[in-house]
Amino acid sequence: MLDCTPKELIERTGGMINPAKTCQPIGAMYAALGIHNCMPHSHGSQGCCAYHRSHLTRHFREPVMATTSSFTEGASVFGGGGNLKTAIKNVFAIYNPDVMAVHTTCLSETIGDDVPTIIKSAEVPEGKLVIHANTPSYQGSHITGFSNMVKGMVTYLARATAEDKKEQVNIIPGFVNPGDMREIKRLADSMGIKFIMFPDTSGVLDSPMTGKFHMFPAGGARVDDIRDAGNSKLTLALGYYASSDAAHLLERNCQVPAVTLKTPIGIKATDELLMLLRGKFVREIPYELEEERGQLVDVMTDCHHHFYGKKVAIFGDPDIIIGLTEFVLSLGMRPVHVLTGTPGATLGGPKGILEKEIKAMLAASGLEGRVKAAGDLFELHQWIKNEPVDLLMGNTYGKYIARAEDIPFVRVGFPVMDRSTHPYMPIVGYRGALRLVEMISSALLDRQDRDAADEDLELVM
Amino acid sequence: MAISEKMLDEILNKYPAKVKRNRKKHILVKDLGQDQQEIEANTRTIPGVITNRGCAFAGCKGVVLGPLKDMVHIVHGPIGCAYYSWLTRRNKAKTDDPKKNFLAYCVSTDMQESDIVFGGEKKLARMIDEVVEVFKPNAITISATCPVGLIGDDIQGVARAARDKHGLNITAYNCEGYKGVSQSAGHHIANNNLMEHIIGQGDLEEPPGRYTINILGEYNIGGDSWEVERVLSEIGYEIQVVMTGNGSYEKLKNAHVAQLNLVQCHRSINYIADMLETRYGTPWLKVNFIGIRGISESLRNMARYFGDEALIQRTEEVIERELAEIEPQLEPYRKICAGKTAFCFVGGSRGHHYQGLYEELGITTVLAGYEFAHRDDYEGREVLPHVKTDADSKNIPDLHVTPDERRYRLKIPVERMDELKKEIPLSNYNGMIEEMMEGSIVVDDLNHYETEEFIRILKPDIFSSGIKDKYIPQKMGIPTKQLHNYDYSGPYAGFRGAVNFARDVAMGFATPTWNFIEPPWKSKPLLEGTIEPCSTNKCAEEVGA
């Protein structure tokens, strides 16, 4: 397995080998699926749309409906305006969504299609909406694409119409699973705080089996709610990379103050989220959550000997690896390699902050480690060859490295295509942290059991 | 239930007029009363219609090039195209030297904005250097994604320079996603380049075995090719190369030595099959290794081509032995499958091939179609002279090959070839429609709306297609079977593959999970009780009347 990966590192500048990111449009498609009654539309070659739908379907095991402008060579030379206008007409005639969310591709960006102008001259039925986001595949990653589509929602939909801001919070959950979104909503609910979550893919990409197919399932953020987000008194951007740009846009457009927090993975990040809500809305933390927290601490302490001092390699999307790094540090583990394929900055934002943030976390625990943004899994594998680890955490692609190096592996992040149930089960909040504890300890202990001599096999661990 | 013209019209009436006119030509009801039924295929997808189709890049790098295991396949473009075509297709491969199998590697130039603005040629050249240094592959391919053609990167030039620099076979494929109307354009582009730059470059002059063949259009999904090769080897065939499942550059460059080319997926590889015949005089035989009748007939046709009594005898022995092995295994599955109906919508050959296997399990295919096929895949190659070329197909140039002066050899005498052509599909394919039942539906580029409508009317018991539409019928309570990637199972080809397929399909019907769709409270009232008989007056008093 991966026998062609040498231990010796060389400097490479030709591109990526075994990437730890993908392109913007899939993130935009995912975000658009988090609007109720919305048809995501890919303005490019039909292969883009096919690839994105396929990949999202592999992860969620759910129908992923989206349309495409189906560019031909002619459209690529003369512009895709005609294709998009035809698509808009057909989408509303055949599928009748409330909203069509158009994102661009490297093709339509390279030829410079002016999407807003095309939309303006298209036949959009009365009462229907077409929103858009520019998502050139040659910038950032799928996380950038997610962020850009959420910005599109703010630009097109959110409006400050009320005189006074309402006692409600906007929550931008970031590129996380529907199960995570449900958990974040539960936390806000249990504090009795009114919230608007957008995008919200719960109820869309974890829809139940009922014997009926619904092209637009029951879930997703309502357009009216996203409009009303302009009237909220606060926006919480969970995850700097996936969510903060949209929150700041909303602040500029509608004067809704924005606060960026980490994706609430692990005990510290969840504490921060609840403390912020507590302070801003003057609500006590309910006993239900305090009990969950206590249970988590109880288990973490019960099992500290499973984790303490173990070396971990973590890869995935920026907001996820920040949360995971912080949490494994809380368990006394040593994250020695941390890597993402996404550039460690938002578009136009300061560079190098991701590396700095994670290195600071390590330093606070008296540790040093290799941390890299815009890296690839080929390099991560080489790091592991040079400094072996006890555990690997990341998406499905990590299984090849885990097998090559015979390392216990915990699947987390996007995509997880070789195991089921992940989209339903949260990794956020105290409950999500408890699940991470279970996954990590099972991986480590299964390995210990596998490798133990007969006389050393432990009944109780 | 049969579909009448009127019902078809009702389905299509939901479409805007232009869409209706277009789609009508892509759908037909098999009618034995008509001599030649024409279907429109390989034309543009309508923007905004939910299609299953992909692009030329997917057809070139994803389908044809990707499985070649000892080559590093560099994707020149932004990251996505390389990422999505990385390990997702299940084309398996094994090498004796594990350092010569690169299928688990995804190599992309990861073009950034500055590369789009200033050109990406230098970055591509650097990537080639790095790949040579790190991997030392037997050869390298470079596949272009959309922006490459638009900004005018000369990937052919970069490949030529790198070929000189490294002394390696490095080929470039202008398979930008916008070319053609589907994956099909990419197949053609890959076929042309493989023929021009790789096939025939080896120095083997004689076939390595007495009956040396190539298998074309077999991608070893789920190990299909290995199961077919097991049987072929037992009969006595020597397989020079499989194109391209588990295939290698080392074997491919000597493909010219084969005495017969087998064509499994006609759509993706017929160009090479034709060109091999023109250049080396090697005929091709259309085979179908899916299903018991399919593989048995294919094996018999091969033996007839070689015309050796011992080979014919051996073929019959192997078929008999294999049947004896699998028939008892199939029986329990047949009991579950008997009397059921299927939709069979796949890419460019399986929509046809799997109908036979379904039939052998007692399942009738009531609707079939291809995602990206051409008219000849539906109607047979005799329509080829009548197929209109349009702007999209003209953009993919035909490669004109001529007989190789040194290596061209007639493999069998012309008269015998003519005789054989009357009996077996030698250098010919009769298409899907011919084998379909009266009243069954053929749909080209079946889209989401039509899928829902045809399911509503025909109520199939199983829906076979790909990952994008798999979960749609499943939500309706209909079992699905992915026939692009076999739902991560396989092999499905050959004799033993038929058993795997039967097991998996039967499992789809038999899984107890279907029984739980309706919660118990949906069919039971909330309050339960009995109505006590009483005198009319008393009841009236109680309700306050």
mmCIF file of C-alpha atoms in Angstrom, chain A residues 184-322:
data_model
loop_
_atom_site.group_PDB
_atom_site.id
_atom_site.type_symbol
_atom_site.label_atom_id
_atom_site.label_comp_id
_atom_site.label_asym_id
_atom_site.label_seq_id
_atom_site.Cartn_x
_atom_site.Cartn_y
_atom_site.Cartn_z
ATOM 1 C CA ILE A 184 -25.777 22.866 17.634
ATOM 2 C CA LYS A 185 -29.460 23.677 17.294
ATOM 3 C CA ARG A 186 -30.225 21.483 20.294
ATOM 4 C CA LEU A 187 -27.691 23.384 22.380
ATOM 5 C CA ALA A 188 -29.247 26.729 21.465
ATOM 6 C CA ASP A 189 -32.748 25.325 21.982
ATOM 7 C CA SER A 190 -31.986 23.966 25.386
ATOM 8 C CA MET A 191 -30.788 27.415 26.432
ATOM 9 C CA GLY A 192 -34.104 28.788 25.227
ATOM 10 C CA ILE A 193 -32.483 31.055 22.657
ATOM 11 C CA LYS A 194 -34.206 31.822 19.388
ATOM 12 C CA PHE A 195 -31.867 31.216 16.484
ATOM 13 C CA ILE A 196 -31.672 31.182 12.709
ATOM 14 C CA MET A 197 -29.292 28.615 11.331
ATOM 15 C CA PHE A 198 -28.172 28.937 7.739
ATOM 16 C CA PRO A 199 -27.258 26.943 5.834
ATOM 17 C CA ASP A 200 -28.903 23.985 7.520
ATOM 18 C CA THR A 201 -28.624 20.634 5.782
ATOM 19 C CA SER A 202 -30.360 18.705 8.558
ATOM 20 C CA GLY A 203 -33.585 17.263 7.251
ATOM 21 C CA VAL A 204 -32.131 17.478 3.740
ATOM 22 C CA LEU A 205 -29.084 15.219 3.714
ATOM 23 C CA ASP A 206 -30.214 12.981 6.567
ATOM 24 C CA SER A 207 -33.808 12.629 5.471
ATOM 25 C CA PRO A 208 -35.811 9.641 6.684
ATOM 26 C CA MET A 209 -36.969 6.632 4.699
ATOM 27 C CA THR A 210 -40.703 7.031 4.288
ATOM 28 C CA GLY A 211 -41.419 5.198 1.061
ATOM 29 C CA LYS A 212 -41.643 8.519 -0.762
ATOM 30 C CA PHE A 213 -38.998 10.538 -2.564
ATOM 31 C CA HIS A 214 -39.034 14.278 -2.037
ATOM 32 C CA MET A 215 -36.900 16.295 -4.383
ATOM 33 C CA PHE A 216 -36.880 19.039 -1.766
ATOM 34 C CA PRO A 217 -37.013 17.380 1.650
ATOM 35 C CA ALA A 218 -38.524 18.956 4.740
ATOM 36 C CA GLY A 219 -35.288 20.433 6.116
ATOM 37 C CA GLY A 220 -33.163 23.402 5.196
ATOM 38 C CA ALA A 221 -33.090 27.048 6.208
ATOM 39 C CA ARG A 222 -36.251 28.912 5.182
ATOM 40 C CA VAL A 223 -35.727 31.851 2.858
ATOM 41 C CA ASP A 224 -37.853 34.036 5.152
ATOM 42 C CA ASP A 225 -35.608 33.145 8.054
ATOM 43 C CA ILE A 226 -32.442 33.980 6.127
ATOM 44 C CA ARG A 227 -34.082 37.313 5.237
ATOM 45 C CA ASP A 228 -34.805 37.891 8.898
ATOM 46 C CA ALA A 229 -31.174 37.161 9.764
ATOM 47 C CA GLY A 230 -30.583 40.850 8.993
ATOM 48 C CA ASN A 231 -32.689 41.671 12.046
ATOM 49 C CA SER A 232 -30.864 39.454 14.545
ATOM 50 C CA LYS A 233 -28.836 40.953 17.334
ATOM 51 C CA LEU A 234 -25.875 38.654 16.789
ATOM 52 C CA THR A 235 -24.296 36.323 14.258
ATOM 53 C CA LEU A 236 -22.233 33.401 15.446
ATOM 54 C CA ALA A 237 -19.792 32.176 12.837
ATOM 55 C CA LEU A 238 -18.744 28.702 13.872
ATOM 56 C CA GLY A 239 -15.421 28.126 12.197
ATOM 57 C CA TYR A 240 -13.312 30.992 10.940
ATOM 58 C CA TYR A 241 -12.643 29.484 7.525
ATOM 59 C CA ALA A 242 -16.112 28.338 6.535
ATOM 60 C CA SER A 243 -18.284 30.893 8.280
ATOM 61 C CA SER A 244 -16.641 34.172 9.285
ATOM 62 C CA ASP A 245 -16.665 35.932 5.912
ATOM 63 C CA ALA A 246 -20.431 35.629 5.618
ATOM 64 C CA ALA A 247 -20.915 36.779 9.209
ATOM 65 C CA HIS A 248 -18.827 39.884 8.581
ATOM 66 C CA LEU A 249 -20.682 40.608 5.381
ATOM 67 C CA LEU A 250 -23.911 40.445 7.336
ATOM 68 C CA GLU A 251 -22.385 42.815 9.878
ATOM 69 C CA ARG A 252 -21.499 45.291 7.133
ATOM 70 C CA ASN A 253 -24.795 44.958 5.270
ATOM 71 C CA CYS A 254 -27.223 44.778 8.162
ATOM 72 C CA GLN A 255 -25.248 45.924 11.211
ATOM 73 C CA VAL A 256 -25.598 42.550 12.912
ATOM 74 C CA PRO A 257 -22.525 42.147 15.140
ATOM 75 C CA ALA A 258 -20.477 39.080 14.216
ATOM 76 C CA VAL A 259 -18.572 36.834 16.566
ATOM 77 C CA THR A 260 -16.374 34.046 15.246
ATOM 78 C CA LEU A 261 -15.888 30.991 17.396
ATOM 79 C CA LYS A 262 -14.199 27.696 16.789
ATOM 80 C CA THR A 263 -16.318 24.860 15.459
ATOM 81 C CA PRO A 264 -17.508 23.532 18.833
ATOM 82 C CA ILE A 265 -15.529 20.307 18.773
ATOM 83 C CA GLY A 266 -14.400 19.193 22.223
ATOM 84 C CA ILE A 267 -14.964 20.514 25.693
ATOM 85 C CA LYS A 268 -13.193 23.871 25.484
ATOM 86 C CA ALA A 269 -14.777 24.988 22.229
ATOM 87 C CA THR A 270 -18.228 23.900 23.429
ATOM 88 C CA ASP A 271 -17.688 25.772 26.708
ATOM 89 C CA GLU A 272 -16.799 28.885 24.714
ATOM 90 C CA LEU A 273 -19.931 28.606 22.605
ATOM 91 C CA LEU A 274 -22.211 28.209 25.603
ATOM 92 C CA MET A 275 -20.473 30.962 27.570
ATOM 93 C CA LEU A 276 -20.877 33.334 24.688
ATOM 94 C CA LEU A 277 -24.582 32.571 24.325
ATOM 95 C CA ARG A 278 -24.969 32.839 28.090
ATOM 96 C CA GLY A 279 -23.349 36.268 28.139
ATOM 97 C CA LYS A 280 -25.058 37.729 25.086
ATOM 98 C CA PHE A 281 -28.530 36.493 25.921
ATOM 99 C CA VAL A 282 -28.261 36.430 29.701
ATOM 100 C CA ARG A 283 -29.471 32.862 29.999
ATOM 101 C CA GLU A 284 -28.300 30.334 32.528
ATOM 102 C CA ILE A 285 -26.826 27.124 31.218
ATOM 103 C CA PRO A 286 -29.516 24.503 31.840
ATOM 104 C CA TYR A 287 -28.754 21.556 34.078
ATOM 105 C CA GLU A 288 -29.212 19.220 31.122
ATOM 106 C CA LEU A 289 -26.077 20.644 29.488
ATOM 107 C CA GLU A 290 -24.135 20.892 32.714
ATOM 108 C CA GLU A 291 -24.888 17.228 33.302
ATOM 109 C CA GLU A 292 -23.677 16.320 29.792
ATOM 110 C CA ARG A 293 -20.495 18.256 30.384
ATOM 111 C CA GLY A 294 -19.941 16.529 33.682
ATOM 112 C CA GLN A 295 -20.468 13.141 32.102
ATOM 113 C CA LEU A 296 -17.931 13.976 29.420
ATOM 114 C CA VAL A 297 -15.322 15.040 31.978
ATOM 115 C CA ASP A 298 -16.079 11.900 33.935
ATOM 116 C CA VAL A 299 -15.386 9.635 30.964
ATOM 117 C CA MET A 300 -12.320 11.622 29.889
ATOM 118 C CA THR A 301 -10.906 11.146 33.362
ATOM 119 C CA ASP A 302 -11.958 7.509 33.672
ATOM 120 C CA CYS A 303 -10.089 6.707 30.493
ATOM 121 C CA HIS A 304 -7.198 9.150 30.556
ATOM 122 C CA HIS A 305 -4.813 6.204 30.494
ATOM 123 C CA HIS A 306 -6.106 5.255 27.065
ATOM 124 C CA PHE A 307 -5.023 8.550 25.596
ATOM 125 C CA TYR A 308 -2.371 10.221 27.634
ATOM 126 C CA GLY A 309 0.895 10.799 25.776
ATOM 127 C CA LYS A 310 -0.230 9.099 22.569
ATOM 128 C CA LYS A 311 0.985 10.697 19.366
ATOM 129 C CA VAL A 312 -1.662 11.720 16.812
ATOM 130 C CA ALA A 313 -1.634 12.879 13.208
ATOM 131 C CA ILE A 314 -4.690 14.936 12.224
ATOM 132 C CA PHE A 315 -5.757 16.098 8.776
ATOM 133 C CA GLY A 316 -8.902 17.608 7.329
ATOM 134 C CA ASP A 317 -10.609 20.945 6.865
ATOM 135 C CA PRO A 318 -9.192 23.913 8.805
ATOM 136 C CA ASP A 319 -12.066 24.466 11.226
ATOM 137 C CA ILE A 320 -12.281 20.750 11.950
ATOM 138 C CA ILE A 321 -8.569 20.204 12.578
ATOM 139 C CA ILE A 322 -8.441 23.212 14.911
#
